[in-house]
CSV table of C-alpha atoms and ligand atoms in Angstrom, one decimal:
chain,number,residue,atom,x,y,z
A,1,MET,CA,83.1,85.1,56.2
A,2,ILE,CA,83.5,87.7,58.9
A,3,VAL,CA,86.8,89.6,59.5
A,4,VAL,CA,87.1,91.4,62.9
A,5,GLY,CA,89.4,94.4,62.6
A,6,ALA,CA,90.3,96.6,59.6
A,7,GLY,CA,94.0,97.3,60.1
A,8,ILE,CA,96.4,96.1,57.5
A,9,VAL,CA,95.9,92.5,58.4
A,10,GLY,CA,92.0,92.6,58.4
A,11,CYS,CA,91.8,94.7,55.2
A,12,THR,CA,94.2,92.6,53.2
A,13,VAL,CA,92.7,89.3,54.4
A,14,ALA,CA,89.2,90.7,53.4
A,15,HIS,CA,90.5,91.6,50.0
A,16,GLN,CA,92.0,88.1,49.4
A,17,LEU,CA,89.0,86.2,50.7
A,18,ALA,CA,86.7,88.3,48.4
A,19,ARG,CA,89.1,87.5,45.5
A,20,SER,CA,88.7,83.9,46.3
A,21,GLY,CA,85.0,84.2,46.0
A,22,ALA,CA,83.8,84.6,49.6
A,23,ARG,CA,81.1,86.9,50.8
A,24,VAL,CA,83.0,89.0,53.3
A,25,HIS,CA,81.9,91.3,56.1
A,26,VAL,CA,84.4,93.3,58.0
A,27,ILE,CA,83.6,94.6,61.5
A,28,GLU,CA,85.7,97.5,62.8
A,29,THR,CA,85.4,99.7,65.9
A,30,ARG,CA,86.6,102.8,64.1
A,31,GLN,CA,87.5,103.2,60.4
A,32,PRO,CA,89.8,101.1,58.2
A,33,GLY,CA,93.6,101.7,58.8
A,34,GLN,CA,93.6,102.7,62.5
A,35,GLY,CA,95.4,100.8,65.2
A,36,ALA,CA,99.1,100.1,64.8
A,37,THR,CA,98.6,100.4,61.0
A,38,ARG,CA,98.2,104.2,61.0
A,39,ALA,CA,101.6,104.7,62.7
A,40,SER,CA,103.6,102.1,60.9
A,41,ALA,CA,106.9,102.9,59.1
A,42,GLY,CA,106.2,100.0,56.7
A,43,ILE,CA,109.8,98.9,56.4
A,44,LEU,CA,110.3,95.5,54.7
A,45,ALA,CA,113.6,94.3,56.2
A,46,PRO,CA,113.8,90.8,57.4
A,47,TYR,CA,117.6,90.7,57.4
A,48,ILE,CA,118.2,93.8,59.5
A,49,GLU,CA,120.0,93.3,62.8
A,50,GLY,CA,117.7,92.3,65.7
A,51,HIS,CA,115.8,89.6,63.6
A,52,GLU,CA,117.9,86.9,65.1
A,53,SER,CA,115.1,84.4,65.6
A,54,ALA,CA,115.2,81.8,62.8
A,55,ALA,CA,111.4,81.6,62.7
A,56,LEU,CA,111.1,85.4,62.2
A,57,ARG,CA,113.7,85.4,59.5
A,58,SER,CA,112.2,82.6,57.6
A,59,LEU,CA,108.7,84.1,57.7
A,60,GLY,CA,110.1,87.5,56.7
A,61,ARG,CA,112.0,86.0,53.8
A,62,ARG,CA,109.0,84.2,52.5
A,63,SER,CA,106.7,87.2,52.9
A,64,LEU,CA,109.2,89.5,51.2
A,65,ASP,CA,109.3,87.2,48.2
A,66,LEU,CA,105.5,87.5,47.9
A,67,TYR,CA,105.5,91.3,48.1
A,68,ASP,CA,105.8,92.4,44.4
A,69,ALA,CA,102.9,90.2,43.3
A,70,PHE,CA,100.8,91.2,46.4
A,71,ILE,CA,101.2,94.9,45.6
A,72,ALA,CA,100.5,94.3,41.9
A,73,ARG,CA,97.2,92.6,42.8
A,74,LEU,CA,96.2,95.5,45.2
A,75,ARG,CA,96.9,98.1,42.5
A,76,ALA,CA,95.0,96.2,39.8
A,77,ASP,CA,92.0,95.5,42.0
A,78,SER,CA,91.7,98.9,43.7
A,79,GLY,CA,92.9,101.2,41.0
A,80,HIS,CA,94.8,103.0,43.8
A,81,ASP,CA,98.4,104.2,43.7
A,82,VAL,CA,100.2,102.3,46.5
A,83,ILE,CA,103.5,103.6,47.9
A,84,TYR,CA,106.0,100.8,47.5
A,85,GLN,CA,109.8,100.8,47.0
A,86,ARG,CA,112.3,98.0,47.0
A,87,ASN,CA,115.6,99.7,46.5
A,88,GLY,CA,117.3,98.5,49.7
A,89,THR,CA,118.2,99.8,53.2
A,90,PHE,CA,121.4,101.2,54.7
A,91,GLN,CA,122.5,100.4,58.2
A,92,VAL,CA,125.0,103.1,59.1
A,93,ALA,CA,128.1,102.6,61.3
A,94,PHE,CA,129.3,105.5,63.5
A,95,ASP,CA,132.1,103.8,65.5
A,96,PRO,CA,134.6,100.9,64.9
A,97,ALA,CA,132.4,98.5,66.9
A,98,ASP,CA,129.5,99.2,64.5
A,99,VAL,CA,131.8,98.6,61.5
A,100,GLU,CA,132.9,95.2,63.0
A,101,ARG,CA,129.3,94.2,63.8
A,102,LEU,CA,127.9,95.1,60.4
A,103,SER,CA,130.8,93.5,58.6
A,104,ALA,CA,130.1,90.3,60.5
A,105,LEU,CA,126.4,90.6,59.5
A,106,SER,CA,127.4,91.2,55.9
A,107,ALA,CA,129.5,88.0,55.8
A,108,ALA,CA,126.8,85.9,57.5
A,109,LEU,CA,124.2,87.2,55.0
A,110,SER,CA,126.5,86.4,52.0
A,111,ILE,CA,126.7,82.8,53.3
A,112,GLU,CA,122.9,82.7,53.3
A,113,GLY,CA,122.9,84.0,49.8
A,114,VAL,CA,121.3,87.4,50.7
A,115,GLU,CA,122.5,90.2,48.3
A,116,ASN,CA,124.3,92.8,50.4
A,117,ARG,CA,127.3,95.1,50.2
A,118,TRP,CA,129.5,97.0,52.6
A,119,VAL,CA,129.7,100.6,51.3
A,120,PRO,CA,132.8,102.5,52.6
A,121,PRO,CA,132.5,106.2,53.7
A,122,GLY,CA,134.1,107.5,50.5
A,123,LEU,CA,131.4,105.8,48.4
A,124,PHE,CA,128.5,106.1,50.9
A,125,VAL,CA,128.6,109.9,50.6
A,126,ASN,CA,127.7,109.6,46.9
A,127,HIS,CA,124.7,107.4,47.8
A,128,GLU,CA,123.4,109.5,50.7
A,129,PRO,CA,125.2,112.9,50.7
A,130,LEU,CA,123.1,114.3,53.6
A,131,VAL,CA,124.0,111.6,56.1
A,132,SER,CA,126.3,112.9,58.9
A,133,SER,CA,130.0,113.0,57.9
A,134,ALA,CA,130.7,111.0,61.0
A,135,ALA,CA,129.5,107.9,59.2
A,136,LEU,CA,132.1,105.2,58.9
A,137,GLY,CA,130.3,103.4,56.1
A,138,ALA,CA,127.0,101.5,55.7
A,139,LEU,CA,125.7,98.0,55.0
A,140,LEU,CA,123.4,98.0,51.9
A,141,ILE,CA,120.9,95.2,51.8
A,142,SER,CA,119.4,95.6,48.4
A,143,THR,CA,116.2,93.5,48.5
A,144,HIS,CA,114.8,95.4,51.4
A,145,GLY,CA,112.4,98.3,51.0
A,146,PHE,CA,109.2,99.9,52.4
A,147,ALA,CA,105.5,100.3,51.8
A,148,GLY,CA,103.2,103.2,52.6
A,149,VAL,CA,101.1,101.4,55.1
A,150,THR,CA,98.0,103.5,55.0
A,151,SER,CA,98.0,103.5,51.2
A,152,VAL,CA,98.3,99.6,51.2
A,153,THR,CA,95.5,99.3,53.7
A,154,LEU,CA,93.0,101.7,52.1
A,155,ALA,CA,93.7,100.1,48.7
A,156,ALA,CA,93.0,96.7,50.2
A,157,ALA,CA,89.7,98.0,51.7
A,158,ALA,CA,88.7,99.6,48.4
A,159,ALA,CA,89.6,96.5,46.4
A,160,ALA,CA,87.7,94.3,48.9
A,161,GLU,CA,84.6,96.5,48.5
A,162,LYS,CA,84.8,96.4,44.7
A,163,LEU,CA,84.7,92.6,45.0
A,164,GLY,CA,81.6,92.8,47.2
A,165,ALA,CA,83.0,92.9,50.8
A,166,ARG,CA,80.9,95.0,53.2
A,167,PHE,CA,82.5,97.1,56.0
A,168,LYS,CA,80.5,97.6,59.2
A,169,THR,CA,82.5,100.5,60.9
A,170,GLU,CA,82.1,102.2,64.2
A,171,THR,CA,81.1,98.7,65.5
A,172,GLY,CA,83.2,96.8,68.0
A,173,ALA,CA,83.0,93.0,68.3
A,174,ILE,CA,82.5,91.9,71.9
A,175,ARG,CA,82.3,88.1,71.8
A,176,ILE,CA,82.9,85.3,69.4
A,177,TYR,CA,81.2,81.9,70.1
A,178,PRO,CA,80.6,78.5,68.5
A,179,MET,CA,77.5,77.8,66.4
A,180,PRO,CA,76.1,74.5,65.0
A,181,ALA,CA,77.8,73.0,61.9
A,182,ASP,CA,81.2,74.5,62.8
A,183,ARG,CA,80.1,78.0,62.2
A,184,ALA,CA,81.0,80.9,64.4
A,185,GLY,CA,79.0,83.8,65.7
A,186,VAL,CA,80.1,87.4,66.5
A,187,GLU,CA,78.3,89.7,68.9
A,188,ALA,CA,79.0,93.3,68.0
A,189,GLY,CA,77.2,96.7,68.4
A,190,GLY,CA,74.0,95.2,69.9
A,191,ALA,CA,73.6,92.7,67.0
A,192,ALA,CA,74.8,89.2,66.2
A,193,TRP,CA,76.2,87.8,62.9
A,194,ASP,CA,77.4,84.3,62.0
A,195,ALA,CA,79.5,82.8,59.3
A,196,ASP,CA,81.4,79.7,58.2
A,197,ARG,CA,84.6,81.3,59.3
A,198,VAL,CA,85.5,84.3,61.5
A,199,VAL,CA,89.0,85.8,61.3
A,200,LEU,CA,90.1,87.6,64.5
A,201,ALA,CA,92.4,90.4,63.2
A,202,ALA,CA,91.9,93.1,65.9
A,203,GLY,CA,95.7,93.6,66.7
A,204,SER,CA,96.3,94.7,70.3
A,205,TRP,CA,92.6,94.7,71.0
A,206,SER,CA,92.2,91.0,70.2
A,207,SER,CA,92.7,90.3,73.9
A,208,ARG,CA,89.6,92.4,74.7
A,209,ILE,CA,87.2,90.3,72.6
A,210,SER,CA,86.0,87.3,74.5
A,211,VAL,CA,86.1,83.9,72.8
A,212,GLU,CA,83.6,81.5,74.4
A,213,GLY,CA,85.4,78.7,76.2
A,214,ALA,CA,88.9,79.9,75.3
A,215,ASP,CA,91.7,81.6,77.2
A,216,THR,CA,92.3,85.3,76.6
A,217,VAL,CA,94.5,85.7,73.6
A,218,PRO,CA,97.9,86.8,75.1
A,219,VAL,CA,98.5,90.0,73.1
A,220,THR,CA,100.0,93.1,74.8
A,221,PRO,CA,99.9,96.6,73.3
A,222,ILE,CA,103.4,98.1,72.8
A,223,ARG,CA,103.2,101.8,71.9
A,224,GLY,CA,105.3,103.2,69.0
A,225,GLN,CA,105.6,106.9,68.3
A,226,LEU,CA,106.7,108.1,64.9
A,227,VAL,CA,107.2,111.6,63.5
A,228,GLN,CA,106.9,112.8,59.9
A,229,LEU,CA,109.2,115.6,58.7
A,230,GLN,CA,109.3,117.4,55.3
A,231,ALA,CA,112.4,117.4,53.3
A,232,LYS,CA,113.2,118.0,49.6
A,233,PRO,CA,111.9,115.1,47.4
A,234,GLY,CA,114.8,112.9,46.6
A,235,ALA,CA,117.0,114.3,49.4
A,236,MET,CA,117.5,110.7,50.7
A,237,ARG,CA,117.0,107.6,48.6
A,238,ARG,CA,116.8,104.6,50.8
A,239,VAL,CA,115.7,103.6,54.3
A,240,ILE,CA,118.5,104.6,56.7
A,241,TRP,CA,119.1,103.0,60.1
A,242,GLY,CA,121.3,104.5,62.7
A,243,PRO,CA,122.0,103.6,66.4
A,244,THR,CA,119.0,105.5,67.8
A,245,GLY,CA,116.4,105.5,65.0
A,246,TYR,CA,115.6,105.1,61.3
A,247,LEU,CA,114.4,107.3,58.4
A,248,VAL,CA,112.0,106.3,55.7
A,249,PRO,CA,112.2,108.8,52.8
A,250,TRP,CA,109.0,108.8,50.7
A,251,PRO,CA,109.1,109.9,47.0
A,252,ASP,CA,107.2,113.2,47.9
A,253,GLY,CA,109.9,114.3,50.4
A,254,SER,CA,108.1,113.1,53.5
A,255,VAL,CA,110.5,111.5,55.9
A,256,LEU,CA,109.1,109.1,58.6
A,257,VAL,CA,111.3,108.9,61.7
A,258,GLY,CA,110.8,106.0,64.1
A,259,SER,CA,110.2,104.9,66.6
A,260,THR,CA,109.7,104.5,70.3
A,261,VAL,CA,109.0,101.1,72.0
A,262,GLU,CA,106.9,101.6,75.1
A,263,ASP,CA,104.9,99.3,77.4
A,264,VAL,CA,102.2,101.8,78.5
A,265,GLY,CA,98.9,99.8,78.1
A,266,PHE,CA,96.2,101.1,75.7
A,267,ASP,CA,97.4,104.7,75.6
A,268,GLU,CA,97.5,105.9,72.0
A,269,SER,CA,98.6,109.5,72.8
A,270,HIS,CA,102.1,110.9,71.9
A,271,THR,CA,104.5,112.5,74.3
A,272,GLU,CA,106.8,115.6,74.1
A,273,GLU,CA,109.7,113.4,75.1
A,274,GLY,CA,108.9,110.9,72.4
A,275,VAL,CA,108.8,113.6,69.7
A,276,ARG,CA,111.9,115.3,71.0
A,277,GLY,CA,113.8,112.0,71.0
A,278,LEU,CA,112.8,111.1,67.5
A,279,ARG,CA,113.7,114.6,66.2
A,280,ALA,CA,117.1,114.2,67.8
A,281,ALA,CA,117.6,110.7,66.3
A,282,ALA,CA,116.8,112.2,62.8
A,283,ALA,CA,119.2,115.1,63.2
A,284,ALA,CA,122.0,112.7,64.4
A,285,LEU,CA,121.6,110.7,61.1
A,286,VAL,CA,121.0,113.7,58.8
A,287,PRO,CA,122.0,117.0,60.4
A,288,SER,CA,119.9,119.1,58.0
A,289,LEU,CA,116.7,117.4,59.3
A,290,ALA,CA,117.2,119.4,62.6
A,291,ASP,CA,115.3,122.3,60.9
A,292,ALA,CA,112.9,120.2,58.8
A,293,PRO,CA,109.2,121.1,59.4
A,294,LEU,CA,107.3,118.6,61.5
A,295,THR,CA,104.3,117.6,59.5
A,296,GLY,CA,102.8,114.8,61.6
A,297,VAL,CA,103.1,112.7,64.8
A,298,ARG,CA,101.6,109.3,64.8
A,299,THR,CA,101.3,106.6,67.5
A,300,GLY,CA,100.2,103.0,67.3
A,301,LEU,CA,99.9,100.0,69.6
A,302,ARG,CA,101.9,97.1,68.2
A,303,PRO,CA,100.3,93.8,69.1
A,304,ARG,CA,102.9,91.7,70.8
A,305,GLY,CA,102.6,88.0,71.7
A,306,PRO,CA,104.7,86.2,74.3
A,307,ASP,CA,107.3,84.9,71.8
A,308,ASP,CA,107.2,87.9,69.3
A,309,LEU,CA,105.7,85.7,66.6
A,310,PRO,CA,102.2,86.1,65.2
A,311,ILE,CA,99.4,84.0,66.5
A,312,LEU,CA,97.9,82.6,63.3
A,313,GLY,CA,95.8,79.5,62.9
A,314,ARG,CA,92.6,77.7,63.7
A,315,SER,CA,91.1,77.9,67.1
A,316,SER,CA,91.0,74.5,68.9
A,317,VAL,CA,88.0,75.7,70.9
A,318,VAL,CA,85.7,77.5,68.4
A,319,PRO,CA,85.9,75.5,65.1
A,320,GLY,CA,85.0,78.3,62.8
A,321,LEU,CA,87.4,80.8,64.3
A,322,ILE,CA,90.9,81.7,62.8
A,323,TYR,CA,93.3,83.9,64.7
A,324,ALA,CA,95.4,86.3,62.7
A,325,THR,CA,97.0,88.6,65.3
A,326,ALA,CA,100.2,89.4,67.3
A,327,HIS,CA,102.2,90.7,64.4
A,328,TYR,CA,104.1,93.0,66.7
A,329,ARG,CA,106.9,94.9,64.9
A,330,ASN,CA,106.6,93.0,61.6
A,331,GLY,CA,103.0,93.1,60.6
A,332,VAL,CA,103.6,95.0,57.4
A,333,MET,CA,106.4,92.7,56.4
A,334,PHE,CA,104.4,89.6,57.2
A,335,THR,CA,101.2,90.7,55.5
A,336,PRO,CA,101.4,88.9,52.1
A,337,LEU,CA,102.3,85.6,53.9
A,338,THR,CA,99.6,86.1,56.5
A,339,VAL,CA,97.0,86.7,53.7
A,340,GLN,CA,98.1,83.5,52.0
A,341,LEU,CA,98.1,81.4,55.1
A,342,VAL,CA,94.6,82.7,56.2
A,343,ASP,CA,93.2,82.1,52.7
A,344,ASP,CA,94.5,78.5,52.8
A,345,LEU,CA,93.0,78.0,56.3
A,346,VAL,CA,89.6,79.5,55.3
A,347,PHE,CA,89.3,77.3,52.3
A,348,ASP,CA,90.8,74.2,54.0
A,349,ARG,CA,93.7,73.9,51.6
A,350,ALA,CA,96.9,72.0,52.4
A,351,SER,CA,98.5,73.0,55.6
A,352,ASP,CA,101.6,75.1,55.4
A,353,PRO,CA,104.5,74.0,57.5
A,354,ALA,CA,105.0,77.6,58.8
A,355,LEU,CA,101.7,77.3,60.7
A,356,HIS,CA,103.4,75.0,63.2
A,357,ASP,CA,105.4,77.9,64.7
A,358,LEU,CA,102.4,80.1,64.7
A,359,ASP,CA,99.8,77.7,66.2
A,360,PRO,CA,97.6,79.6,68.7
A,361,ALA,CA,97.5,76.5,70.9
A,362,ARG,CA,101.1,77.0,71.9
A,363,HIS,CA,99.8,79.8,74.2
A,364,GLY,CA,97.1,77.7,75.9
A,365,ARG,CA,93.4,77.0,75.3
A,366,LEU,CA,92.8,79.2,72.2
B,401,FAD,C1,105.5,103.2,65.2
B,401,FAD,C2,105.4,101.8,64.5
B,401,FAD,C3,106.3,101.5,63.5
B,401,FAD,C4,106.1,100.2,62.9
B,401,FAD,N1,107.0,99.9,61.9
B,401,FAD,C5,106.8,98.7,61.2
B,401,FAD,C6,107.7,98.4,60.1
B,401,FAD,O1,108.5,99.2,59.8
B,401,FAD,N2,107.5,97.2,59.5
B,401,FAD,C7,106.6,96.3,59.9
B,401,FAD,O2,106.5,95.3,59.3
B,401,FAD,N3,105.8,96.6,60.9
B,401,FAD,C8,105.9,97.8,61.6
B,401,FAD,N4,105.1,98.1,62.6
B,401,FAD,C9,104.1,97.0,63.1
B,401,FAD,C10,102.9,97.0,62.3
B,401,FAD,O3,102.4,98.3,62.0
B,401,FAD,C11,101.8,96.1,63.0
B,401,FAD,O4,102.3,94.8,63.2
B,401,FAD,C12,100.5,96.0,62.1
B,401,FAD,O5,100.0,97.3,61.8
B,401,FAD,C13,99.4,95.2,62.9
B,401,FAD,O6,98.3,95.2,62.1
B,401,FAD,P1,96.9,94.6,62.5
B,401,FAD,O7,96.0,94.8,61.4
B,401,FAD,O8,97.1,93.3,63.1
B,401,FAD,O9,96.5,95.5,63.8
B,401,FAD,P2,96.0,97.0,63.9
B,401,FAD,O10,96.6,97.9,62.8
B,401,FAD,O11,96.2,97.5,65.3
B,401,FAD,O12,94.5,96.9,63.5
B,401,FAD,C14,93.6,96.4,64.4
B,401,FAD,C15,92.2,97.0,64.1
B,401,FAD,O13,91.2,96.4,64.9
B,401,FAD,C16,90.3,97.4,65.3
B,401,FAD,N5,89.6,96.9,66.5
B,401,FAD,C17,89.9,97.0,67.8
B,401,FAD,N6,89.0,96.4,68.6
B,401,FAD,C18,88.1,95.9,67.8
B,401,FAD,C19,86.8,95.3,68.0
B,401,FAD,N7,86.4,95.0,69.2
B,401,FAD,N8,86.0,94.9,67.0
B,401,FAD,C20,86.4,95.3,65.7
B,401,FAD,N9,87.6,95.9,65.4
B,401,FAD,C21,88.4,96.2,66.4
B,401,FAD,C22,91.2,98.6,65.6
B,401,FAD,O14,90.4,99.8,65.6
B,401,FAD,C23,92.1,98.5,64.4
B,401,FAD,O15,91.7,99.2,63.3
B,401,FAD,C24,105.1,99.3,63.3
B,401,FAD,C25,104.2,99.7,64.3
B,401,FAD,C26,104.3,100.9,64.9
B,401,FAD,C27,103.3,101.3,66.0
């Protein structure tokens, strides 16, 4: 098997395929964990506002249910410590309209059977004492959480290698083409490889790899900037969303503040304006963060497809090719389900009904 791309999708797919007994080769232009993965906030929150699409919700719900077991496998196979916390998210209201909207969301989630609770200001201050005193309460969705995305990805790469996978780094795939007996070939770095199955997991760059006979995969890079601040460990306990940004507090006191959403092509640089805006968003939520040391700025290109859903399934043009791309803003959340779906496709197991919504052919000759 060949996996093209070593972001979170490529590395975790490589790990699972190696677990299933395949001989796996991963081809990556840079090193594992680059691309969108290196900038990701890693929030696992399918029920947050903005995920109105039924398909997105249902994929998110299924993937979230797989997360505990997925992380346990990664930890066991890699021996790495992986940052992972499932203690809920707070969406904070700052005006009466927010309170009304979040109360309606809370009622709708309760009907769906999703554990959640409206926390009034008098109680919220006990949960998150550093959040601005202007808060009018917050919605707690207790099954949500976050993962440290680099730690997940590097653990998956290490676990895959322990199981025999080989990484060919600093080597970019240029072309994927059909071979006899339904195999597929990959041209990369002046050489050519072939395998029973090739998984295309190159995120935003998937559109730059030509697939013989097929349309260009319609994935657009959407830049996201994120800053990392340093606070006291334990100063905040859960992911906190406000009107202009979110905070992800890690156990060591690092606070990730996200994020911008910019359509600027393949530009992975950060901007002064982006950093300033994120710092302001952090301070609006937690005023003491105004003086917190800036310990990092990260940018990544989110791979966006035309309908915001992943492009995941067999190619109808190159029989041995499987697409696993276009995870846009939810790639981390969707990872365990993606891994399961790709593993089933590679080994020709029963077709999962979720694949219908993700079929590459909905976007043309792919
Ligand atoms: C600021 C920000 C915040 C985010 N927050 C969240 C969040 O809270 N929750 C969530 O679920 N998702 C979040 N996301 C989205 C998530 O990070 C992405 O959906 C996910 O990382 C996509 O992973 P990927 O492996 O498909 O792509 P990538 O991580 O982009 O990896 C693709 C890899 O392919 C490599 N590559 C490129 N060209 C080639 C080639 N020709 N040959 C071989 N390899 C190649 C690249 O170098 C890269 O390593 C966020 C993204 C950003 C930018």
